[in-house]
């Protein structure tokens, strides 16, 4: 008998750990949705409500492609703001389109619920034991944590590699190794080995390179396709990049850092602003304190929480005399337009540097 | 108090939901209030000037109202409401409202922070607000209870009046939209005025039964967690058999509405029209669309 295929919307490198845990905990064949192309977005936006935000359209396109590809079960992450409601509407849209499938929401509206993730796995695989679940959950968390740590290093240095592509090559080999992880010791060993390899990559990095921080909405931050590879574009201009939003933050650190972040910008914000908007303003403050040259704020069109924070972010950057650029991504955002704006932003930062001298 | 203070209340967003509660509360405490006038083009223009261009129309109008009030009063009432029930939420604009206003204008804002999910009830918010204005707890609680009673009475009256409308022998249309849109001079009024011109009875989905405990919205959407959208969906379920058509009105770009309205269109089998409004919407265009919509529902009546 054919095994059922389970699928989830692709999320760049995080495909590896998600696939890993699904394979270990269920009996299904795991197949992440196809890489995002122009067609994915077209397909998604054709069937989405016109003013739904961009991640909705991308993920709907992912689902349709997966279902066409033979998936019988699809997974969704769930989360705060509008993300939490995606599940129900997407299910309705896909059913109306005539697909037959099972649809699960990983966190079931409760953003931080290890318990609700367990309940979802229980539905996927009723024979799962709690201890096995906890073991693999921790292992996957650790894998994500290591990946995020290495990503931070990569983002800072990838613009300065001497041999083009060396970071990507080692990273791909690391992800393949990670996907075959046997246990904690194996994972830690691999992590240390690759960490060393990354550090040994020859770099040509000037001490005072331009540094740009990226803050903004989570999907556009973590899905490079949705921003037309914004980070890579910047790296090609020899820029050191910092970005805060990653899965480690969303799953674990967010809860603990809220008070710290609020204290950081108490002059501007008295309360949280919903979703990650307040956090992003606090991160901008951190970047300013660290002496970064510029900040780029990214979001999909119509992202209510981030729009709420824009005015405050503007005030903060005006007061601190910090260059700030807002980028909004929509179905018809032109890739070239983004490129031009990035180049102009970079030139402006360079000129500021020279004027200061 | 010898130095009498005035509190400004913007006639926008949650004013349309809580006007009775707020006005009675301040009246009970003997504080003067000033409510900004109906939205006009000047208010809208000032709102646009002081917000980021991507903000939703309702927020722009709100900021316009604050702009109108800022030099005329001592304090401005800007509610910050995250959740009104456990595990329920509002649009994130309501969580950010306080900080947006504070970062746009140099004004005094009295604290009004409700977050039931984190254990701050509406009553706590009112006590804090009253204490900030220099009143004792007993007095505040008393005033709060009186105004809560008054609010209930007002809501019940509105609801019963609306129920009466349902039995009239006229073409009826249900307007599904948040109170701050359907009652706004430049948003909902344009639509209701047009509907009334063609002798159509407008039923407002934002007028709800204060005694309603049934979760009718679950028929349309099980996992809906926005309180105000739940109320609208309750109304759709309650009124849909009485009306001839549904008008979904929302401002651009409204987060919750963009998804929930789509859900309703797919699940509720009723003739409907969706109207999105932003600051560039032309009255003529909306008029034309409404005219043809009314033609369609009225024609049905003839054939039936």
PDB file of C-alpha atoms in Angstrom, chain B residues 30-294:
ATOM      1  CA  UNK B  30     -18.547  65.257  37.334  1.00  0.00           C
ATOM      2  CA  UNK B  31     -15.875  65.583  34.665  1.00  0.00           C
ATOM      3  CA  UNK B  32     -16.496  67.614  31.555  1.00  0.00           C
ATOM      4  CA  UNK B  33     -16.170  65.806  28.283  1.00  0.00           C
ATOM      5  CA  UNK B  34     -15.771  67.030  24.751  1.00  0.00           C
ATOM      6  CA  UNK B  35     -16.644  64.699  21.931  1.00  0.00           C
ATOM      7  CA  UNK B  36     -15.180  65.558  18.557  1.00  0.00           C
ATOM      8  CA  UNK B  37     -17.717  66.280  15.787  1.00  0.00           C
ATOM      9  CA  UNK B  38     -18.806  63.863  13.091  1.00  0.00           C
ATOM     10  CA  UNK B  39     -15.969  62.998  10.739  1.00  0.00           C
ATOM     11  CA  UNK B  40     -15.554  65.628   8.047  1.00  0.00           C
ATOM     12  CA  UNK B  41     -13.046  66.053   5.272  1.00  0.00           C
ATOM     13  CA  UNK B  42     -10.829  68.286   7.369  1.00  0.00           C
ATOM     14  CA  UNK B  43     -10.552  65.619  10.062  1.00  0.00           C
ATOM     15  CA  UNK B  44      -9.789  62.963   7.476  1.00  0.00           C
ATOM     16  CA  UNK B  45      -7.185  65.170   5.828  1.00  0.00           C
ATOM     17  CA  UNK B  46      -5.423  65.782   9.155  1.00  0.00           C
ATOM     18  CA  UNK B  47      -5.593  62.102   9.949  1.00  0.00           C
ATOM     19  CA  UNK B  48      -3.940  61.222   6.669  1.00  0.00           C
ATOM     20  CA  UNK B  49      -1.227  63.773   7.262  1.00  0.00           C
ATOM     21  CA  UNK B  50      -0.331  62.357  10.665  1.00  0.00           C
ATOM     22  CA  UNK B  51      -0.303  58.624   9.961  1.00  0.00           C
ATOM     23  CA  UNK B  52       1.811  56.347   7.806  1.00  0.00           C
ATOM     24  CA  UNK B  53       0.256  55.932   4.398  1.00  0.00           C
ATOM     25  CA  UNK B  54      -0.327  52.212   4.822  1.00  0.00           C
ATOM     26  CA  UNK B  55      -2.471  52.474   7.949  1.00  0.00           C
ATOM     27  CA  UNK B  56      -6.138  51.575   7.619  1.00  0.00           C
ATOM     28  CA  UNK B  57      -8.738  54.234   6.941  1.00  0.00           C
ATOM     29  CA  UNK B  58     -10.398  53.814  10.341  1.00  0.00           C
ATOM     30  CA  UNK B  59      -7.100  54.486  12.102  1.00  0.00           C
ATOM     31  CA  UNK B  60      -6.471  57.542   9.951  1.00  0.00           C
ATOM     32  CA  UNK B  61      -9.885  58.913  10.879  1.00  0.00           C
ATOM     33  CA  UNK B  62      -9.183  58.261  14.553  1.00  0.00           C
ATOM     34  CA  UNK B  63      -5.915  60.165  14.423  1.00  0.00           C
ATOM     35  CA  UNK B  64      -7.757  62.989  12.672  1.00  0.00           C
ATOM     36  CA  UNK B  65     -10.157  63.179  15.584  1.00  0.00           C
ATOM     37  CA  UNK B  66      -7.323  63.229  18.106  1.00  0.00           C
ATOM     38  CA  UNK B  67      -5.768  66.033  16.086  1.00  0.00           C
ATOM     39  CA  UNK B  68      -9.016  67.977  16.350  1.00  0.00           C
ATOM     40  CA  UNK B  69      -9.133  67.547  20.122  1.00  0.00           C
ATOM     41  CA  UNK B  70      -5.492  67.934  21.048  1.00  0.00           C
ATOM     42  CA  UNK B  71      -5.464  71.683  21.773  1.00  0.00           C
ATOM     43  CA  UNK B  72      -8.974  71.871  23.146  1.00  0.00           C
ATOM     44  CA  UNK B  73      -8.823  69.470  26.105  1.00  0.00           C
ATOM     45  CA  UNK B  74      -6.575  68.448  29.005  1.00  0.00           C
ATOM     46  CA  UNK B  75      -6.717  64.708  28.466  1.00  0.00           C
ATOM     47  CA  UNK B  76      -7.664  62.466  25.606  1.00  0.00           C
ATOM     48  CA  UNK B  77      -9.298  59.103  26.061  1.00  0.00           C
ATOM     49  CA  UNK B  78      -7.478  56.503  23.988  1.00  0.00           C
ATOM     50  CA  UNK B  79      -8.511  52.995  24.949  1.00  0.00           C
ATOM     51  CA  UNK B  80      -5.937  50.249  24.629  1.00  0.00           C
ATOM     52  CA  UNK B  81      -7.739  46.929  24.484  1.00  0.00           C
ATOM     53  CA  UNK B  82      -5.961  43.670  23.769  1.00  0.00           C
ATOM     54  CA  UNK B  83      -8.601  41.143  24.699  1.00  0.00           C
ATOM     55  CA  UNK B  84     -12.083  41.306  26.179  1.00  0.00           C
ATOM     56  CA  UNK B  85     -12.443  37.597  26.908  1.00  0.00           C
ATOM     57  CA  UNK B  86     -10.057  34.778  27.629  1.00  0.00           C
ATOM     58  CA  UNK B  87      -8.264  33.556  24.512  1.00  0.00           C
ATOM     59  CA  UNK B  88     -10.026  36.152  22.401  1.00  0.00           C
ATOM     60  CA  UNK B  89      -8.366  39.069  20.715  1.00  0.00           C
ATOM     61  CA  UNK B  90      -9.035  42.323  18.971  1.00  0.00           C
ATOM     62  CA  UNK B  91      -7.296  43.702  15.941  1.00  0.00           C
ATOM     63  CA  UNK B  92      -3.726  44.603  16.903  1.00  0.00           C
ATOM     64  CA  UNK B  93      -4.405  48.237  16.055  1.00  0.00           C
ATOM     65  CA  UNK B  94      -6.297  48.452  19.325  1.00  0.00           C
ATOM     66  CA  UNK B  95      -3.252  47.225  21.244  1.00  0.00           C
ATOM     67  CA  UNK B  96      -1.047  49.761  19.531  1.00  0.00           C
ATOM     68  CA  UNK B  97      -3.448  52.695  19.646  1.00  0.00           C
ATOM     69  CA  UNK B  98      -2.083  54.251  22.832  1.00  0.00           C
ATOM     70  CA  UNK B  99       1.520  54.239  21.657  1.00  0.00           C
ATOM     71  CA  UNK B 100       0.612  55.398  18.167  1.00  0.00           C
ATOM     72  CA  UNK B 101      -1.198  58.440  19.574  1.00  0.00           C
ATOM     73  CA  UNK B 102       1.602  59.133  22.039  1.00  0.00           C
ATOM     74  CA  UNK B 103       4.159  59.018  19.239  1.00  0.00           C
ATOM     75  CA  UNK B 104       2.134  61.209  16.918  1.00  0.00           C
ATOM     76  CA  UNK B 105       1.094  64.065  19.191  1.00  0.00           C
ATOM     77  CA  UNK B 106       2.370  65.574  22.398  1.00  0.00           C
ATOM     78  CA  UNK B 107      -0.826  65.037  24.347  1.00  0.00           C
ATOM     79  CA  UNK B 108      -1.915  63.747  27.717  1.00  0.00           C
ATOM     80  CA  UNK B 109      -3.617  60.409  27.406  1.00  0.00           C
ATOM     81  CA  UNK B 110      -5.410  58.838  30.343  1.00  0.00           C
ATOM     82  CA  UNK B 111      -4.596  55.219  30.834  1.00  0.00           C
ATOM     83  CA  UNK B 112      -7.278  52.789  29.806  1.00  0.00           C
ATOM     84  CA  UNK B 113      -5.761  49.366  29.424  1.00  0.00           C
ATOM     85  CA  UNK B 114      -7.880  46.222  29.150  1.00  0.00           C
ATOM     86  CA  UNK B 115      -6.245  42.834  28.692  1.00  0.00           C
ATOM     87  CA  UNK B 116      -8.448  40.103  30.068  1.00  0.00           C
ATOM     88  CA  UNK B 117      -6.097  37.410  28.828  1.00  0.00           C
ATOM     89  CA  UNK B 118      -3.467  38.779  31.225  1.00  0.00           C
ATOM     90  CA  UNK B 119      -5.961  39.407  34.004  1.00  0.00           C
ATOM     91  CA  UNK B 120      -6.747  43.094  33.564  1.00  0.00           C
ATOM     92  CA  UNK B 121     -10.503  43.436  33.319  1.00  0.00           C
ATOM     93  CA  UNK B 122     -12.472  46.422  32.156  1.00  0.00           C
ATOM     94  CA  UNK B 123     -13.315  47.263  35.740  1.00  0.00           C
ATOM     95  CA  UNK B 124      -9.619  47.357  36.678  1.00  0.00           C
ATOM     96  CA  UNK B 125      -9.001  49.666  33.756  1.00  0.00           C
ATOM     97  CA  UNK B 126     -11.703  52.051  34.897  1.00  0.00           C
ATOM     98  CA  UNK B 127     -10.444  52.056  38.492  1.00  0.00           C
ATOM     99  CA  UNK B 128      -6.952  52.919  37.293  1.00  0.00           C
ATOM    100  CA  UNK B 129      -8.318  55.615  35.035  1.00  0.00           C
ATOM    101  CA  UNK B 130     -10.399  57.121  37.837  1.00  0.00           C
ATOM    102  CA  UNK B 131      -7.488  57.042  40.270  1.00  0.00           C
ATOM    103  CA  UNK B 132      -5.328  58.840  37.774  1.00  0.00           C
ATOM    104  CA  UNK B 133      -7.937  61.573  37.709  1.00  0.00           C
ATOM    105  CA  UNK B 134      -7.824  61.771  41.507  1.00  0.00           C
ATOM    106  CA  UNK B 135     -10.917  59.931  42.649  1.00  0.00           C
ATOM    107  CA  UNK B 136     -11.365  57.345  45.366  1.00  0.00           C
ATOM    108  CA  UNK B 137     -11.981  53.711  44.575  1.00  0.00           C
ATOM    109  CA  UNK B 138     -15.477  53.646  46.052  1.00  0.00           C
ATOM    110  CA  UNK B 139     -16.635  56.561  43.974  1.00  0.00           C
ATOM    111  CA  UNK B 140     -15.191  55.097  40.807  1.00  0.00           C
ATOM    112  CA  UNK B 141     -16.727  51.689  41.343  1.00  0.00           C
ATOM    113  CA  UNK B 142     -20.069  53.289  41.942  1.00  0.00           C
ATOM    114  CA  UNK B 143     -19.834  55.361  38.797  1.00  0.00           C
ATOM    115  CA  UNK B 144     -18.680  52.348  36.824  1.00  0.00           C
ATOM    116  CA  UNK B 145     -21.624  50.265  37.975  1.00  0.00           C
ATOM    117  CA  UNK B 146     -24.110  52.992  37.130  1.00  0.00           C
ATOM    118  CA  UNK B 147     -22.653  53.485  33.686  1.00  0.00           C
ATOM    119  CA  UNK B 148     -22.479  49.755  33.043  1.00  0.00           C
ATOM    120  CA  UNK B 149     -26.181  49.543  33.820  1.00  0.00           C
ATOM    121  CA  UNK B 150     -26.879  52.499  31.580  1.00  0.00           C
ATOM    122  CA  UNK B 151     -24.849  50.909  28.798  1.00  0.00           C
ATOM    123  CA  UNK B 152     -26.820  47.697  29.064  1.00  0.00           C
ATOM    124  CA  UNK B 153     -30.093  49.602  28.906  1.00  0.00           C
ATOM    125  CA  UNK B 154     -28.994  51.517  25.829  1.00  0.00           C
ATOM    126  CA  UNK B 155     -27.818  48.413  24.045  1.00  0.00           C
ATOM    127  CA  UNK B 156     -31.033  46.568  24.820  1.00  0.00           C
ATOM    128  CA  UNK B 157     -33.122  49.469  23.489  1.00  0.00           C
ATOM    129  CA  UNK B 158     -31.088  49.607  20.300  1.00  0.00           C
ATOM    130  CA  UNK B 159     -31.444  45.899  19.876  1.00  0.00           C
ATOM    131  CA  UNK B 160     -35.189  45.853  20.427  1.00  0.00           C
ATOM    132  CA  UNK B 161     -35.652  48.736  18.005  1.00  0.00           C
ATOM    133  CA  UNK B 162     -33.732  46.797  15.417  1.00  0.00           C
ATOM    134  CA  UNK B 163     -35.789  43.647  16.013  1.00  0.00           C
ATOM    135  CA  UNK B 164     -38.890  45.712  15.280  1.00  0.00           C
ATOM    136  CA  UNK B 165     -37.488  46.753  11.931  1.00  0.00           C
ATOM    137  CA  UNK B 166     -37.211  43.130  10.878  1.00  0.00           C
ATOM    138  CA  UNK B 167     -40.961  42.668  10.608  1.00  0.00           C
ATOM    139  CA  UNK B 168     -41.546  45.575   8.259  1.00  0.00           C
ATOM    140  CA  UNK B 169     -42.692  44.787   4.729  1.00  0.00           C
ATOM    141  CA  UNK B 170     -39.769  46.368   2.927  1.00  0.00           C
ATOM    142  CA  UNK B 171     -36.619  45.325   1.197  1.00  0.00           C
ATOM    143  CA  UNK B 172     -34.058  44.803   3.951  1.00  0.00           C
ATOM    144  CA  UNK B 173     -30.306  44.710   3.768  1.00  0.00           C
ATOM    145  CA  UNK B 174     -27.879  43.633   6.486  1.00  0.00           C
ATOM    146  CA  UNK B 175     -24.854  45.875   6.782  1.00  0.00           C
ATOM    147  CA  UNK B 176     -21.965  43.796   8.116  1.00  0.00           C
ATOM    148  CA  UNK B 177     -19.341  46.176   9.374  1.00  0.00           C
ATOM    149  CA  UNK B 178     -17.733  47.321  12.583  1.00  0.00           C
ATOM    150  CA  UNK B 179     -19.632  50.032  14.413  1.00  0.00           C
ATOM    151  CA  UNK B 180     -16.889  52.530  13.764  1.00  0.00           C
ATOM    152  CA  UNK B 181     -17.309  52.036  10.039  1.00  0.00           C
ATOM    153  CA  UNK B 182     -21.060  51.739   9.662  1.00  0.00           C
ATOM    154  CA  UNK B 183     -21.746  54.834  11.764  1.00  0.00           C
ATOM    155  CA  UNK B 184     -18.956  57.005  10.451  1.00  0.00           C
ATOM    156  CA  UNK B 185     -19.957  60.041   8.485  1.00  0.00           C
ATOM    157  CA  UNK B 186     -17.518  59.412   5.658  1.00  0.00           C
ATOM    158  CA  UNK B 187     -17.599  55.621   5.582  1.00  0.00           C
ATOM    159  CA  UNK B 188     -20.855  53.923   6.526  1.00  0.00           C
ATOM    160  CA  UNK B 189     -23.152  56.916   6.242  1.00  0.00           C
ATOM    161  CA  UNK B 190     -22.441  57.125   2.524  1.00  0.00           C
ATOM    162  CA  UNK B 191     -23.734  53.607   2.176  1.00  0.00           C
ATOM    163  CA  UNK B 192     -26.683  53.773   4.511  1.00  0.00           C
ATOM    164  CA  UNK B 193     -27.824  57.096   3.030  1.00  0.00           C
ATOM    165  CA  UNK B 194     -27.787  55.585  -0.415  1.00  0.00           C
ATOM    166  CA  UNK B 195     -29.649  52.516   0.708  1.00  0.00           C
ATOM    167  CA  UNK B 196     -32.277  54.581   2.448  1.00  0.00           C
ATOM    168  CA  UNK B 197     -32.728  56.691  -0.680  1.00  0.00           C
ATOM    169  CA  UNK B 198     -33.917  53.587  -2.467  1.00  0.00           C
ATOM    170  CA  UNK B 199     -36.329  52.749   0.284  1.00  0.00           C
ATOM    171  CA  UNK B 200     -34.249  49.921   1.678  1.00  0.00           C
ATOM    172  CA  UNK B 201     -34.286  49.161   5.381  1.00  0.00           C
ATOM    173  CA  UNK B 202     -30.782  48.879   6.807  1.00  0.00           C
ATOM    174  CA  UNK B 203     -30.180  46.305   9.535  1.00  0.00           C
ATOM    175  CA  UNK B 204     -26.925  46.872  11.393  1.00  0.00           C
ATOM    176  CA  UNK B 205     -24.887  43.819  12.262  1.00  0.00           C
ATOM    177  CA  UNK B 206     -23.014  45.756  14.927  1.00  0.00           C
ATOM    178  CA  UNK B 207     -26.170  46.231  17.002  1.00  0.00           C
ATOM    179  CA  UNK B 208     -26.148  43.127  19.131  1.00  0.00           C
ATOM    180  CA  UNK B 209     -28.271  41.594  21.809  1.00  0.00           C
ATOM    181  CA  UNK B 210     -26.487  42.249  25.118  1.00  0.00           C
ATOM    182  CA  UNK B 211     -28.060  39.106  26.565  1.00  0.00           C
ATOM    183  CA  UNK B 212     -26.873  36.843  23.806  1.00  0.00           C
ATOM    184  CA  UNK B 213     -24.850  33.929  25.160  1.00  0.00           C
ATOM    185  CA  UNK B 214     -25.229  31.668  22.153  1.00  0.00           C
ATOM    186  CA  UNK B 215     -22.176  31.154  20.027  1.00  0.00           C
ATOM    187  CA  UNK B 216     -23.948  31.328  16.702  1.00  0.00           C
ATOM    188  CA  UNK B 217     -20.758  32.343  14.922  1.00  0.00           C
ATOM    189  CA  UNK B 218     -19.560  28.766  15.211  1.00  0.00           C
ATOM    190  CA  UNK B 219     -21.922  27.859  12.373  1.00  0.00           C
ATOM    191  CA  UNK B 220     -19.780  29.943  10.063  1.00  0.00           C
ATOM    192  CA  UNK B 221     -16.349  29.816  11.595  1.00  0.00           C
ATOM    193  CA  UNK B 222     -15.332  27.591  14.505  1.00  0.00           C
ATOM    194  CA  UNK B 223     -11.981  29.070  15.388  1.00  0.00           C
ATOM    195  CA  UNK B 224     -12.673  32.736  15.013  1.00  0.00           C
ATOM    196  CA  UNK B 225     -10.907  34.599  17.798  1.00  0.00           C
ATOM    197  CA  UNK B 226     -11.613  38.257  17.089  1.00  0.00           C
ATOM    198  CA  UNK B 227     -14.313  39.396  19.499  1.00  0.00           C
ATOM    199  CA  UNK B 228     -15.810  42.073  17.277  1.00  0.00           C
ATOM    200  CA  UNK B 229     -15.934  39.808  14.250  1.00  0.00           C
ATOM    201  CA  UNK B 230     -17.643  37.157  16.358  1.00  0.00           C
ATOM    202  CA  UNK B 231     -20.346  39.641  17.202  1.00  0.00           C
ATOM    203  CA  UNK B 232     -20.843  40.462  13.535  1.00  0.00           C
ATOM    204  CA  UNK B 233     -21.069  36.791  12.644  1.00  0.00           C
ATOM    205  CA  UNK B 234     -23.579  36.229  15.435  1.00  0.00           C
ATOM    206  CA  UNK B 235     -25.687  38.929  13.851  1.00  0.00           C
ATOM    207  CA  UNK B 236     -25.401  37.395  10.401  1.00  0.00           C
ATOM    208  CA  UNK B 237     -26.681  34.105  11.761  1.00  0.00           C
ATOM    209  CA  UNK B 238     -29.473  35.821  13.649  1.00  0.00           C
ATOM    210  CA  UNK B 239     -30.699  38.099  10.868  1.00  0.00           C
ATOM    211  CA  UNK B 240     -29.904  36.297   7.650  1.00  0.00           C
ATOM    212  CA  UNK B 241     -33.361  34.818   7.210  1.00  0.00           C
ATOM    213  CA  UNK B 242     -35.017  38.192   7.574  1.00  0.00           C
ATOM    214  CA  UNK B 243     -33.004  40.148   5.042  1.00  0.00           C
ATOM    215  CA  UNK B 244     -32.794  40.130   1.261  1.00  0.00           C
ATOM    216  CA  UNK B 245     -29.099  40.778   0.932  1.00  0.00           C
ATOM    217  CA  UNK B 246     -25.878  41.446   2.800  1.00  0.00           C
ATOM    218  CA  UNK B 247     -23.472  44.352   2.381  1.00  0.00           C
ATOM    219  CA  UNK B 248     -19.957  43.637   3.670  1.00  0.00           C
ATOM    220  CA  UNK B 249     -18.277  46.940   4.309  1.00  0.00           C
ATOM    221  CA  UNK B 250     -14.713  47.244   5.446  1.00  0.00           C
ATOM    222  CA  UNK B 251     -11.946  49.784   5.360  1.00  0.00           C
ATOM    223  CA  UNK B 252      -8.667  49.157   3.641  1.00  0.00           C
ATOM    224  CA  UNK B 253      -6.486  47.336   4.618  1.00  0.00           C
ATOM    225  CA  UNK B 254      -8.422  45.714   7.457  1.00  0.00           C
ATOM    226  CA  UNK B 255      -6.652  42.592   8.705  1.00  0.00           C
ATOM    227  CA  UNK B 256      -9.429  40.580  10.358  1.00  0.00           C
ATOM    228  CA  UNK B 257     -12.129  41.581   7.872  1.00  0.00           C
ATOM    229  CA  UNK B 258     -10.086  40.589   4.854  1.00  0.00           C
ATOM    230  CA  UNK B 259     -10.149  36.959   5.969  1.00  0.00           C
ATOM    231  CA  UNK B 260     -13.400  36.724   7.889  1.00  0.00           C
ATOM    232  CA  UNK B 261     -15.541  38.352   5.200  1.00  0.00           C
ATOM    233  CA  UNK B 262     -14.206  35.859   2.678  1.00  0.00           C
ATOM    234  CA  UNK B 263     -15.223  33.070   5.038  1.00  0.00           C
ATOM    235  CA  UNK B 264     -18.743  34.527   5.333  1.00  0.00           C
ATOM    236  CA  UNK B 265     -19.122  34.897   1.572  1.00  0.00           C
ATOM    237  CA  UNK B 266     -18.209  31.267   1.147  1.00  0.00           C
ATOM    238  CA  UNK B 267     -20.378  29.938   3.948  1.00  0.00           C
ATOM    239  CA  UNK B 268     -23.479  32.184   4.015  1.00  0.00           C
ATOM    240  CA  UNK B 269     -25.779  31.615   1.105  1.00  0.00           C
ATOM    241  CA  UNK B 270     -27.171  35.075   0.545  1.00  0.00           C
ATOM    242  CA  UNK B 271     -26.843  37.713  -2.154  1.00  0.00           C
ATOM    243  CA  UNK B 272     -24.018  39.950  -1.121  1.00  0.00           C
ATOM    244  CA  UNK B 273     -21.750  42.787  -2.117  1.00  0.00           C
ATOM    245  CA  UNK B 274     -18.347  43.612  -0.670  1.00  0.00           C
ATOM    246  CA  UNK B 275     -17.311  47.228  -0.469  1.00  0.00           C
ATOM    247  CA  UNK B 276     -13.825  48.285   0.530  1.00  0.00           C
ATOM    248  CA  UNK B 277     -13.324  51.913   1.386  1.00  0.00           C
ATOM    249  CA  UNK B 278     -10.150  53.904   1.490  1.00  0.00           C
ATOM    250  CA  UNK B 279      -9.494  57.593   1.380  1.00  0.00           C
ATOM    251  CA  UNK B 280      -9.662  57.596  -2.415  1.00  0.00           C
ATOM    252  CA  UNK B 281     -12.997  55.803  -2.780  1.00  0.00           C
ATOM    253  CA  UNK B 282     -15.413  57.861  -4.824  1.00  0.00           C
ATOM    254  CA  UNK B 283     -18.986  58.270  -3.679  1.00  0.00           C
ATOM    255  CA  UNK B 284     -20.248  57.931  -7.238  1.00  0.00           C
ATOM    256  CA  UNK B 285     -18.670  54.566  -7.747  1.00  0.00           C
ATOM    257  CA  UNK B 286     -20.122  53.215  -4.533  1.00  0.00           C
ATOM    258  CA  UNK B 287     -23.497  54.622  -5.485  1.00  0.00           C
ATOM    259  CA  UNK B 288     -23.464  52.837  -8.836  1.00  0.00           C
ATOM    260  CA  UNK B 289     -22.494  49.549  -7.274  1.00  0.00           C
ATOM    261  CA  UNK B 290     -25.176  49.828  -4.607  1.00  0.00           C
ATOM    262  CA  UNK B 291     -27.806  50.707  -7.200  1.00  0.00           C
ATOM    263  CA  UNK B 292     -27.149  47.604  -9.206  1.00  0.00           C
ATOM    264  CA  UNK B 293     -27.051  45.499  -6.045  1.00  0.00           C
ATOM    265  CA  UNK B 294     -30.454  46.825  -4.988  1.00  0.00           C
TER     266      UNK B 294
END
